[in-house]
Amino acid sequence: MSLLSRNLDLFDPIDAVVSEQSSREGQLEAVARFVRECVLCPLCRNRRNAVPGEGDAEAAVMVVGEGPGENEDAQGRPFVGRAGELLDKILEAAEFPRSTIFITNIVKCRAADMVEGRMQNRAPMAPDVAACRPYLVRQVEIIQPKVILCLGSPAGKGVIDPGFSITEQRGKWFEGPFGSRIIATFHPAFILRRGGAGSGARDLKKLVWEDMKLIKNYLLEAGS
Ligand code: SF4
């Protein structure tokens, strides 16, 4: 069982507000309002904008990344930098373009430290991921996607299992909530760090494409 399950009997103020909304879009916006005002972990201190996520409220595929970077923090939207451009190309090649999916992150605020006078991105810490998980859990509950695609090791650790290994466990299916299946592949930013068009990046892109084909075939079999 993934880390996205919870005890639905526990009362929560977010649930109370979400349940007042009749549409999935309204419910997602209710969650987003909580996210934009959230101060539950230290990542709220340096953010310019929280990034709740965006996309199709009826999406069959939900993409979950690590967290907002500099561009995302500036715009309040997920995957809008160079990694986002590469992700768009990957998703379009797999025939589930961004307009048909919902895209978010395991933490909704940028994780960054000041290094030599400049804010540098870093992986979010486990307590920050745990503090932010209830928002992701609710987004999954509202959308109830068929497939949850984790991008990169931190997303795999935050969604599948704290001991998740991207090199050993990418491209494998895991059980998710509401009958969904979870799979992980490499983060586009990792491919870009490997040199974009270099041979290392080519090998990574090939593996990512294999993972996309698994999702595509599963959705075809599931009739989506
Ligand atoms: S990262 Fe999540 S838990 Fe932390 S302040 Fe932002 S919205 Fe709240």
Coordinates of N, CA and C and ligand atoms in Angstrom, one line a residue:
M1 N 0.9 -1.2 0.0 CA 0.0 0.0 0.0 C 0.9 1.3 0.0
S2 N 0.5 2.3 -0.8 CA 1.3 3.4 -0.9 C 1.2 4.4 0.3
L3 N 1.9 5.4 0.4 CA 1.9 6.4 1.4 C 0.7 7.4 1.3
L4 N -0.2 7.1 0.3 CA -1.3 8.0 0.0 C -2.6 7.6 0.6
S5 N -2.6 6.5 1.4 CA -3.8 6.1 2.0 C -3.9 6.8 3.4
R6 N -5.2 7.0 3.9 CA -5.4 7.6 5.2 C -6.7 7.1 5.8
N7 N -6.8 7.4 7.1 CA -8.1 7.1 7.8 C -9.1 8.1 7.5
L8 N -10.1 7.8 6.6 CA -11.1 8.8 6.2 C -12.1 9.1 7.3
D9 N -12.1 8.4 8.4 CA -13.0 8.7 9.5 C -12.6 9.9 10.3
L10 N -11.3 10.2 10.2 CA -10.8 11.3 11.0 C -11.3 12.6 10.4
F11 N -11.9 13.5 11.3 CA -12.4 14.8 10.8 C -11.2 15.7 10.5
D12 N -11.3 16.5 9.5 CA -10.3 17.4 9.1 C -11.0 18.7 8.5
P13 N -10.5 19.9 8.9 CA -11.2 21.1 8.4 C -11.1 21.2 6.9
I14 N -10.0 20.7 6.3 CA -10.0 20.8 4.8 C -11.1 19.9 4.2
D15 N -11.3 18.7 4.7 CA -12.4 17.9 4.2 C -13.8 18.6 4.3
A16 N -14.0 19.3 5.4 CA -15.2 20.0 5.6 C -15.5 21.0 4.5
V17 N -14.4 21.8 4.2 CA -14.6 22.8 3.1 C -14.7 22.1 1.7
V18 N -13.9 21.1 1.5 CA -13.9 20.4 0.2 C -15.3 19.8 0.0
S19 N -15.9 19.2 1.0 CA -17.2 18.6 0.9 C -18.3 19.5 0.6
E20 N -18.1 20.8 0.8 CA -19.1 21.8 0.4 C -19.2 22.1 -1.1
Q21 N -18.2 21.6 -1.8 CA -18.1 21.9 -3.3 C -18.7 20.7 -4.0
S22 N -19.5 21.1 -5.0 CA -20.2 20.0 -5.8 C -19.4 19.4 -6.9
S23 N -18.5 20.3 -7.5 CA -17.7 19.8 -8.6 C -16.3 19.4 -8.2
R24 N -15.6 18.6 -9.0 CA -14.2 18.2 -8.7 C -13.3 19.5 -8.8
E25 N -13.6 20.3 -9.8 CA -12.8 21.5 -10.0 C -12.9 22.4 -8.7
G26 N -14.1 22.5 -8.2 CA -14.3 23.3 -7.0 C -13.6 22.7 -5.8
Q27 N -13.6 21.4 -5.7 CA -12.9 20.7 -4.6 C -11.4 20.9 -4.7
L28 N -10.9 20.8 -5.9 CA -9.4 21.0 -6.1 C -9.1 22.5 -5.8
E29 N -9.9 23.4 -6.1 CA -9.6 24.8 -5.8 C -9.7 25.1 -4.3
A30 N -10.6 24.3 -3.6 CA -10.7 24.5 -2.2 C -9.4 24.0 -1.5
V31 N -8.8 22.9 -2.0 CA -7.5 22.4 -1.5 C -6.5 23.5 -1.8
A32 N -6.5 24.0 -3.1 CA -5.5 25.0 -3.5 C -5.5 26.2 -2.6
R33 N -6.7 26.6 -2.1 CA -6.8 27.8 -1.2 C -6.0 27.5 0.1
F34 N -6.2 26.3 0.6 CA -5.5 25.9 1.8 C -4.0 25.9 1.6
V35 N -3.6 25.4 0.5 CA -2.2 25.3 0.2 C -1.6 26.7 0.1
R36 N -2.3 27.7 -0.6 CA -1.7 29.0 -0.7 C -1.5 29.8 0.6
E37 N -2.3 29.4 1.6 CA -2.2 30.0 2.9 C -1.4 29.2 3.9
C38 N -0.9 28.1 3.5 CA -0.3 27.1 4.4 C 1.0 27.6 5.1
V39 N 1.1 27.3 6.4 CA 2.4 27.6 7.1 C 2.8 26.4 7.9
L40 N 2.4 25.2 7.4 CA 2.6 24.0 8.2 C 4.1 23.5 8.2
C41 N 4.9 24.0 7.3 CA 6.3 23.6 7.4 C 7.2 24.7 7.0
P42 N 8.5 24.6 7.3 CA 9.4 25.8 7.1 C 9.5 26.3 5.6
L43 N 9.1 25.5 4.7 CA 9.2 25.9 3.3 C 8.3 27.1 2.9
C44 N 7.4 27.4 3.8 CA 6.5 28.6 3.6 C 7.3 29.9 3.7
R45 N 8.5 29.8 4.4 CA 9.2 31.1 4.7 C 9.8 31.8 3.5
N46 N 10.3 31.0 2.6 CA 11.0 31.6 1.5 C 10.2 31.7 0.2
R47 N 8.9 31.1 0.2 CA 8.2 31.0 -1.0 C 7.7 32.4 -1.5
R48 N 7.7 32.6 -2.8 CA 7.0 33.7 -3.4 C 5.5 33.3 -3.7
N49 N 5.4 32.1 -4.2 CA 4.0 31.5 -4.4 C 4.1 30.1 -4.1
A50 N 3.0 29.6 -3.4 CA 2.8 28.1 -3.3 C 2.3 27.6 -4.7
V51 N 2.6 26.4 -4.9 CA 2.2 25.8 -6.2 C 1.4 24.6 -6.0
P52 N 0.0 24.8 -5.9 CA -0.8 23.6 -5.5 C -0.9 22.5 -6.6
G53 N -0.7 22.9 -7.9 CA -0.9 22.0 -9.0 C -2.0 22.4 -9.9
E54 N -2.1 21.8 -11.0 CA -3.1 22.3 -12.0 C -3.4 21.2 -13.0
G55 N -4.5 21.3 -13.7 CA -4.8 20.3 -14.7 C -6.2 19.8 -14.7
D56 N -6.5 18.7 -15.4 CA -7.8 18.2 -15.6 C -8.3 17.5 -14.3
A57 N -9.4 17.9 -13.8 CA -9.9 17.3 -12.6 C -10.4 15.9 -12.8
E58 N -10.5 15.5 -14.1 CA -11.0 14.1 -14.4 C -9.8 13.3 -15.0
A59 N -8.6 13.7 -14.7 CA -7.5 13.1 -15.4 C -7.3 11.6 -15.1
A60 N -6.9 10.9 -16.1 CA -6.6 9.5 -15.9 C -5.2 9.3 -15.3
V61 N -4.4 10.3 -15.7 CA -2.9 10.3 -15.2 C -2.7 11.5 -14.4
M62 N -2.1 11.2 -13.2 CA -1.7 12.3 -12.3 C -0.2 12.2 -12.2
V63 N 0.5 13.3 -12.5 CA 2.0 13.4 -12.5 C 2.4 14.1 -11.2
V64 N 3.3 13.5 -10.4 CA 3.7 14.0 -9.2 C 5.3 14.2 -9.2
G65 N 5.7 15.4 -9.1 CA 7.1 15.7 -9.1 C 7.6 16.0 -7.7
E66 N 8.8 16.5 -7.6 CA 9.5 16.7 -6.3 C 9.0 18.0 -5.6
G67 N 9.0 19.1 -6.3 CA 8.6 20.3 -5.7 C 8.9 21.5 -6.7
P68 N 8.3 22.6 -6.4 CA 8.5 23.8 -7.3 C 10.0 24.2 -7.3
G69 N 10.5 24.7 -8.4 CA 11.8 25.3 -8.5 C 11.6 26.8 -8.6
E70 N 12.7 27.5 -9.1 CA 12.6 28.9 -9.1 C 11.5 29.5 -10.0
N71 N 11.4 29.0 -11.2 CA 10.4 29.5 -12.1 C 9.0 29.2 -11.6
E72 N 8.8 28.0 -11.1 CA 7.5 27.6 -10.5 C 7.1 28.5 -9.4
D73 N 8.1 28.7 -8.5 CA 7.9 29.6 -7.3 C 7.5 31.0 -7.8
A74 N 8.1 31.5 -8.9 CA 7.8 32.8 -9.4 C 6.4 32.9 -10.0
Q75 N 6.0 31.8 -10.6 CA 4.7 31.8 -11.4 C 3.5 31.2 -10.6
G76 N 3.8 30.4 -9.6 CA 2.8 29.7 -8.9 C 2.2 28.5 -9.7
R77 N 2.9 28.1 -10.7 CA 2.5 27.0 -11.6 C 3.5 25.9 -11.6
P78 N 3.1 24.6 -11.8 CA 4.1 23.5 -11.8 C 4.7 23.3 -13.1
F79 N 6.0 22.9 -13.1 CA 6.7 22.5 -14.3 C 6.6 23.5 -15.4
V80 N 7.1 24.8 -15.2 CA 7.1 25.8 -16.2 C 8.5 26.2 -16.7
G81 N 9.6 25.6 -16.1 CA 10.9 25.9 -16.6 C 11.4 24.9 -17.7
R82 N 12.7 24.7 -17.8 CA 13.2 23.8 -18.9 C 12.8 22.4 -18.6
A83 N 12.8 22.0 -17.4 CA 12.3 20.6 -17.1 C 10.9 20.4 -17.5
G84 N 10.1 21.5 -17.3 CA 8.7 21.4 -17.7 C 8.5 21.3 -19.2
E85 N 9.4 22.0 -20.0 CA 9.4 21.9 -21.4 C 9.7 20.5 -21.9
L86 N 10.7 19.9 -21.2 CA 11.0 18.5 -21.6 C 9.9 17.5 -21.2
L87 N 9.3 17.8 -20.0 CA 8.2 16.9 -19.6 C 7.0 17.0 -20.6
D88 N 6.7 18.2 -21.1 CA 5.7 18.4 -22.0 C 5.9 17.6 -23.3
K89 N 7.2 17.6 -23.7 CA 7.6 16.8 -24.9 C 7.3 15.3 -24.7
I90 N 7.8 14.8 -23.5 CA 7.6 13.4 -23.1 C 6.1 13.0 -23.1
L91 N 5.3 13.9 -22.5 CA 3.9 13.6 -22.3 C 3.2 13.6 -23.6
E92 N 3.6 14.6 -24.5 CA 2.9 14.6 -25.8 C 3.3 13.4 -26.7
A93 N 4.6 13.0 -26.6 CA 5.0 11.8 -27.3 C 4.2 10.6 -26.9
A94 N 3.9 10.5 -25.6 CA 3.1 9.4 -25.0 C 1.6 9.5 -25.2
E95 N 1.2 10.6 -25.9 CA -0.2 10.9 -26.2 C -1.1 11.1 -25.0
F96 N -0.5 11.6 -23.9 CA -1.3 12.2 -22.8 C -0.8 13.6 -22.5
P97 N -1.1 14.6 -23.4 CA -0.5 15.9 -23.2 C -1.0 16.6 -21.9
R98 N -0.3 17.7 -21.5 CA -0.6 18.3 -20.3 C -2.0 18.7 -20.1
S99 N -2.7 19.0 -21.1 CA -4.1 19.4 -21.0 C -5.0 18.3 -20.5
T100 N -4.5 17.0 -20.6 CA -5.4 15.9 -20.2 C -5.0 15.3 -18.8
I101 N -3.9 15.8 -18.2 CA -3.4 15.3 -17.0 C -3.6 16.3 -15.8
F102 N -3.4 15.8 -14.6 CA -3.2 16.7 -13.5 C -1.8 16.6 -13.0
I103 N -1.2 17.8 -12.7 CA 0.3 17.8 -12.4 C 0.5 18.5 -11.1
T104 N 1.3 17.9 -10.2 CA 1.5 18.5 -8.9 C 2.9 18.0 -8.4
N105 N 3.1 18.3 -7.1 CA 4.4 17.9 -6.5 C 4.1 17.3 -5.1
I106 N 5.2 16.6 -4.5 CA 5.0 16.1 -3.2 C 5.1 17.3 -2.1
V107 N 5.8 18.4 -2.4 CA 5.7 19.6 -1.6 C 5.2 20.7 -2.5
K108 N 4.4 21.6 -2.0 CA 3.8 22.6 -2.8 C 4.6 24.0 -2.7
C109 N 5.6 24.0 -1.9 CA 6.5 25.2 -1.8 C 7.9 24.9 -2.1
R110 N 8.7 25.8 -2.6 CA 10.0 25.6 -3.1 C 10.9 25.3 -1.9
A111 N 11.7 24.2 -2.1 CA 12.8 23.9 -1.1 C 14.1 24.4 -1.6
A112 N 14.6 25.4 -0.9 CA 15.9 26.0 -1.4 C 16.7 26.6 -0.3
D113 N 18.0 26.6 -0.4 CA 18.9 27.2 0.6 C 19.7 28.3 0.0
M114 N 20.1 29.3 0.8 CA 20.9 30.3 0.3 C 22.4 29.8 0.2
V115 N 22.9 29.8 -1.0 CA 24.3 29.3 -1.2 C 25.0 30.4 -2.0
E116 N 26.1 30.9 -1.4 CA 26.9 32.0 -2.1 C 26.0 33.1 -2.6
G117 N 25.1 33.6 -1.7 CA 24.2 34.7 -2.0 C 23.1 34.4 -3.0
R118 N 22.9 33.2 -3.3 CA 21.8 32.9 -4.3 C 21.0 31.7 -3.7
M119 N 19.6 31.7 -3.9 CA 18.8 30.6 -3.5 C 19.0 29.4 -4.5
Q120 N 19.4 28.3 -3.9 CA 19.7 27.1 -4.7 C 18.7 26.0 -4.3
N121 N 18.0 25.4 -5.3 CA 17.1 24.3 -5.1 C 17.7 23.1 -4.3
R122 N 17.0 22.5 -3.5 CA 17.4 21.2 -2.8 C 16.3 20.3 -2.7
A123 N 16.5 19.0 -2.4 CA 15.4 18.1 -2.2 C 14.7 18.5 -0.9
P124 N 13.4 18.3 -0.9 CA 12.6 18.6 0.3 C 13.0 17.6 1.4
M125 N 12.9 18.0 2.7 CA 13.2 17.1 3.8 C 12.0 16.2 4.1
A126 N 12.2 15.1 4.7 CA 11.1 14.1 5.0 C 10.0 14.8 5.8
P127 N 10.3 15.6 6.9 CA 9.2 16.2 7.7 C 8.4 17.2 6.8
D128 N 9.0 17.9 5.9 CA 8.3 18.8 5.0 C 7.3 18.0 4.1
V129 N 7.8 16.9 3.6 CA 7.0 16.0 2.7 C 5.8 15.5 3.5
A130 N 6.1 15.1 4.7 CA 5.0 14.5 5.6 C 4.0 15.6 5.9
A131 N 4.5 16.8 6.2 CA 3.5 17.9 6.5 C 2.7 18.2 5.3
C132 N 3.2 18.1 4.1 CA 2.5 18.5 2.9 C 1.6 17.4 2.3
R133 N 1.9 16.1 2.7 CA 1.2 15.0 2.1 C -0.3 15.0 2.1
P134 N -0.9 15.6 3.2 CA -2.4 15.6 3.2 C -3.0 16.3 2.0
Y135 N -2.3 17.3 1.5 CA -2.8 18.0 0.3 C -2.8 17.1 -0.9
L136 N -1.7 16.4 -1.1 CA -1.6 15.5 -2.2 C -2.6 14.3 -2.1
V137 N -2.8 13.8 -0.8 CA -3.7 12.8 -0.6 C -5.1 13.2 -1.0
R138 N -5.5 14.4 -0.7 CA -6.8 15.0 -1.0 C -6.9 15.1 -2.5
Q139 N -5.9 15.6 -3.2 CA -6.0 15.8 -4.6 C -6.2 14.4 -5.3
V140 N -5.5 13.4 -4.8 CA -5.7 12.1 -5.4 C -7.1 11.6 -5.1
E141 N -7.6 11.8 -3.9 CA -9.0 11.4 -3.6 C -10.0 12.1 -4.5
I142 N -9.8 13.3 -4.8 CA -10.8 14.1 -5.6 C -10.7 13.6 -7.1
I143 N -9.5 13.5 -7.6 CA -9.3 13.2 -9.0 C -9.5 11.7 -9.3
Q144 N -9.1 10.8 -8.3 CA -9.1 9.4 -8.5 C -8.5 9.0 -9.9
P145 N -7.3 9.3 -10.1 CA -6.7 8.9 -11.4 C -6.5 7.4 -11.5
K146 N -6.3 6.9 -12.7 CA -6.0 5.5 -12.9 C -4.5 5.3 -12.7
V147 N -3.7 6.2 -13.0 CA -2.2 6.1 -12.9 C -1.6 7.3 -12.2
I148 N -0.8 7.1 -11.2 CA 0.0 8.2 -10.6 C 1.4 8.0 -11.0
L149 N 2.0 8.9 -11.7 CA 3.3 8.9 -12.3 C 4.2 9.7 -11.4
C150 N 5.2 9.1 -10.7 CA 6.1 9.9 -9.8 C 7.4 10.2 -10.7
L151 N 7.8 11.4 -10.6 CA 9.0 11.8 -11.3 C 10.2 12.0 -10.4
G152 N 11.1 11.1 -10.4 CA 12.3 11.2 -9.6 C 12.2 10.5 -8.3
S153 N 13.4 10.4 -7.7 CA 13.5 9.6 -6.4 C 12.7 10.2 -5.3
P154 N 12.8 11.6 -5.0 CA 12.1 12.1 -3.9 C 10.6 11.9 -4.0
A155 N 10.0 12.0 -5.2 CA 8.6 11.7 -5.4 C 8.3 10.3 -5.1
G156 N 9.2 9.4 -5.6 CA 8.9 7.9 -5.3 C 9.0 7.6 -3.8
K157 N 9.9 8.3 -3.1 CA 10.0 8.1 -1.7 C 8.8 8.7 -0.9
G158 N 8.3 9.8 -1.5 CA 7.2 10.5 -0.8 C 5.9 9.9 -1.1
V159 N 5.8 9.1 -2.2 CA 4.5 8.6 -2.6 C 4.4 7.0 -2.4
I160 N 5.5 6.4 -2.7 CA 5.5 4.9 -2.8 C 6.0 4.3 -1.5
D161 N 7.2 4.6 -1.1 CA 7.9 4.0 0.0 C 9.1 4.9 0.4
P162 N 9.4 5.1 1.7 CA 10.6 5.9 2.0 C 11.9 5.2 1.5
G163 N 11.8 3.9 1.3 CA 13.0 3.2 0.8 C 13.1 3.1 -0.7
F164 N 12.2 3.8 -1.4 CA 12.2 3.6 -2.9 C 13.5 4.0 -3.5
S165 N 13.9 3.2 -4.5 CA 15.1 3.4 -5.3 C 14.7 3.6 -6.7
I166 N 15.0 4.8 -7.3 CA 14.6 5.1 -8.6 C 15.4 4.2 -9.6
T167 N 16.7 3.9 -9.4 CA 17.4 3.1 -10.3 C 16.9 1.7 -10.3
E168 N 16.5 1.2 -9.2 CA 16.1 -0.2 -9.1 C 14.6 -0.4 -9.3
Q169 N 13.8 0.6 -9.0 CA 12.4 0.4 -9.0 C 11.6 1.2 -10.0
R170 N 12.3 2.0 -10.8 CA 11.5 2.7 -11.8 C 10.9 1.7 -12.8
G171 N 9.8 2.1 -13.4 CA 9.2 1.2 -14.4 C 8.5 0.0 -13.8
K172 N 8.3 0.0 -12.5 CA 7.6 -1.1 -11.8 C 6.2 -0.6 -11.3
W173 N 5.2 -1.4 -11.3 CA 3.9 -0.9 -10.8 C 3.8 -1.2 -9.3
F174 N 3.1 -0.2 -8.7 CA 2.8 -0.3 -7.2 C 1.3 0.0 -7.1
E175 N 0.8 -0.6 -6.0 CA -0.7 -0.4 -5.8 C -0.9 1.0 -5.2
G176 N -1.9 1.7 -5.7 CA -2.3 3.0 -5.2 C -3.7 3.0 -4.7
P177 N -4.1 4.1 -4.1 CA -5.5 4.2 -3.6 C -6.5 4.2 -4.7
F178 N -7.8 3.8 -4.3 CA -8.9 3.9 -5.2 C -8.7 3.1 -6.5
G179 N -8.0 2.0 -6.4 CA -7.7 1.1 -7.5 C -6.7 1.6 -8.5
S180 N -6.0 2.7 -8.1 CA -5.0 3.3 -9.0 C -3.7 2.5 -9.0
R181 N -2.9 2.7 -10.0 CA -1.5 2.1 -10.0 C -0.5 3.2 -10.0
I182 N 0.6 3.0 -9.3 CA 1.6 4.0 -9.2 C 2.9 3.5 -9.9
I183 N 3.5 4.4 -10.7 CA 4.8 4.0 -11.3 C 5.7 5.2 -11.2
A184 N 7.0 5.0 -11.3 CA 8.0 6.1 -11.2 C 8.9 6.0 -12.4
T185 N 9.4 7.2 -12.8 CA 10.4 7.3 -13.8 C 11.4 8.4 -13.5
F186 N 12.4 8.7 -14.3 CA 13.3 9.7 -14.0 C 12.7 11.1 -14.1
H187 N 13.2 12.0 -13.3 CA 12.7 13.4 -13.4 C 13.4 14.1 -14.6
P188 N 12.6 14.9 -15.4 CA 13.2 15.6 -16.5 C 14.4 16.4 -16.1
A189 N 14.4 17.0 -15.0 CA 15.5 17.9 -14.5 C 16.8 17.0 -14.4
F190 N 16.7 15.8 -14.0 CA 17.8 14.8 -13.9 C 18.4 14.5 -15.3
I191 N 17.5 14.4 -16.3 CA 17.9 14.1 -17.7 C 18.7 15.4 -18.2
L192 N 18.2 16.5 -17.9 CA 18.8 17.8 -18.3 C 20.2 17.9 -17.7
R193 N 20.3 17.5 -16.4 CA 21.6 17.6 -15.7 C 22.6 16.7 -16.3
R194 N 22.1 15.6 -16.9 CA 23.0 14.6 -17.5 C 23.5 15.0 -18.9
G195 N 23.1 16.3 -19.3 CA 23.7 16.8 -20.5 C 22.7 17.0 -21.6
G196 N 21.4 16.9 -21.4 CA 20.5 17.2 -22.5 C 20.6 16.2 -23.6
A197 N 21.4 16.6 -24.7 CA 21.5 15.7 -25.9 C 22.6 14.7 -25.8
G198 N 23.4 14.7 -24.7 CA 24.5 13.8 -24.5 C 24.0 12.3 -24.5
S199 N 25.0 11.4 -24.5 CA 24.7 10.0 -24.6 C 24.0 9.5 -23.2
G200 N 24.5 10.1 -22.1 CA 23.8 9.7 -20.8 C 22.4 10.1 -20.8
A201 N 22.1 11.3 -21.3 CA 20.7 11.7 -21.4 C 19.9 10.9 -22.3
R202 N 20.5 10.5 -23.5 CA 19.8 9.6 -24.4 C 19.4 8.3 -23.8
D203 N 20.3 7.7 -23.0 CA 20.0 6.4 -22.3 C 18.8 6.6 -21.3
L204 N 18.9 7.8 -20.6 CA 17.8 8.0 -19.6 C 16.5 8.2 -20.4
K205 N 16.5 9.0 -21.5 CA 15.3 9.2 -22.2 C 14.7 7.9 -22.8
K206 N 15.5 7.0 -23.1 CA 15.1 5.7 -23.6 C 14.3 5.0 -22.5
L207 N 14.9 5.0 -21.3 CA 14.2 4.3 -20.2 C 12.9 5.0 -19.8
V208 N 12.9 6.3 -19.9 CA 11.7 7.1 -19.6 C 10.6 6.7 -20.6
W209 N 11.0 6.6 -21.9 CA 10.1 6.2 -22.9 C 9.5 4.8 -22.7
E210 N 10.3 3.9 -22.2 CA 9.8 2.6 -21.9 C 8.8 2.6 -20.8
D211 N 9.0 3.5 -19.8 CA 8.0 3.7 -18.7 C 6.7 4.3 -19.2
M212 N 6.9 5.3 -20.1 CA 5.7 5.9 -20.7 C 4.8 4.9 -21.5
K213 N 5.5 4.0 -22.2 CA 4.8 2.9 -23.0 C 4.0 2.0 -22.0
L214 N 4.6 1.7 -20.9 CA 3.9 0.9 -19.9 C 2.6 1.6 -19.5
I215 N 2.7 2.9 -19.2 CA 1.4 3.6 -18.9 C 0.4 3.6 -20.0
K216 N 1.0 3.9 -21.2 CA 0.1 4.0 -22.4 C -0.6 2.7 -22.6
N217 N 0.1 1.6 -22.5 CA -0.5 0.3 -22.7 C -1.5 -0.1 -21.6
Y218 N -1.2 0.3 -20.4 CA -2.1 0.0 -19.3 C -3.4 0.8 -19.5
L219 N -3.3 2.1 -19.9 CA -4.5 2.9 -20.1 C -5.3 2.3 -21.3
L220 N -4.6 1.8 -22.3 CA -5.4 1.3 -23.4 C -6.2 0.0 -23.0
E221 N -5.5 -0.8 -22.2 CA -6.1 -2.0 -21.7 C -7.3 -1.7 -20.8
A222 N -7.1 -0.6 -20.0 CA -8.2 -0.2 -19.0 C -9.3 0.6 -19.7
G223 N -9.1 0.8 -21.1 CA -10.2 1.5 -21.8 C -10.2 3.0 -21.6
S224 N -9.1 3.6 -21.2 CA -9.1 5.1 -21.0 C -8.5 5.8 -22.2
Ligands
SF4_1 S1 5.3 22.8 1.5 FE1 3.2 22.1 1.9 S2 3.2 21.9 4.2 FE2 4.9 23.2 3.7 S3 4.2 25.3 3.8 FE3 4.0 24.6 1.7 S4 1.9 23.9 1.4 FE4 2.4 23.9 3.6

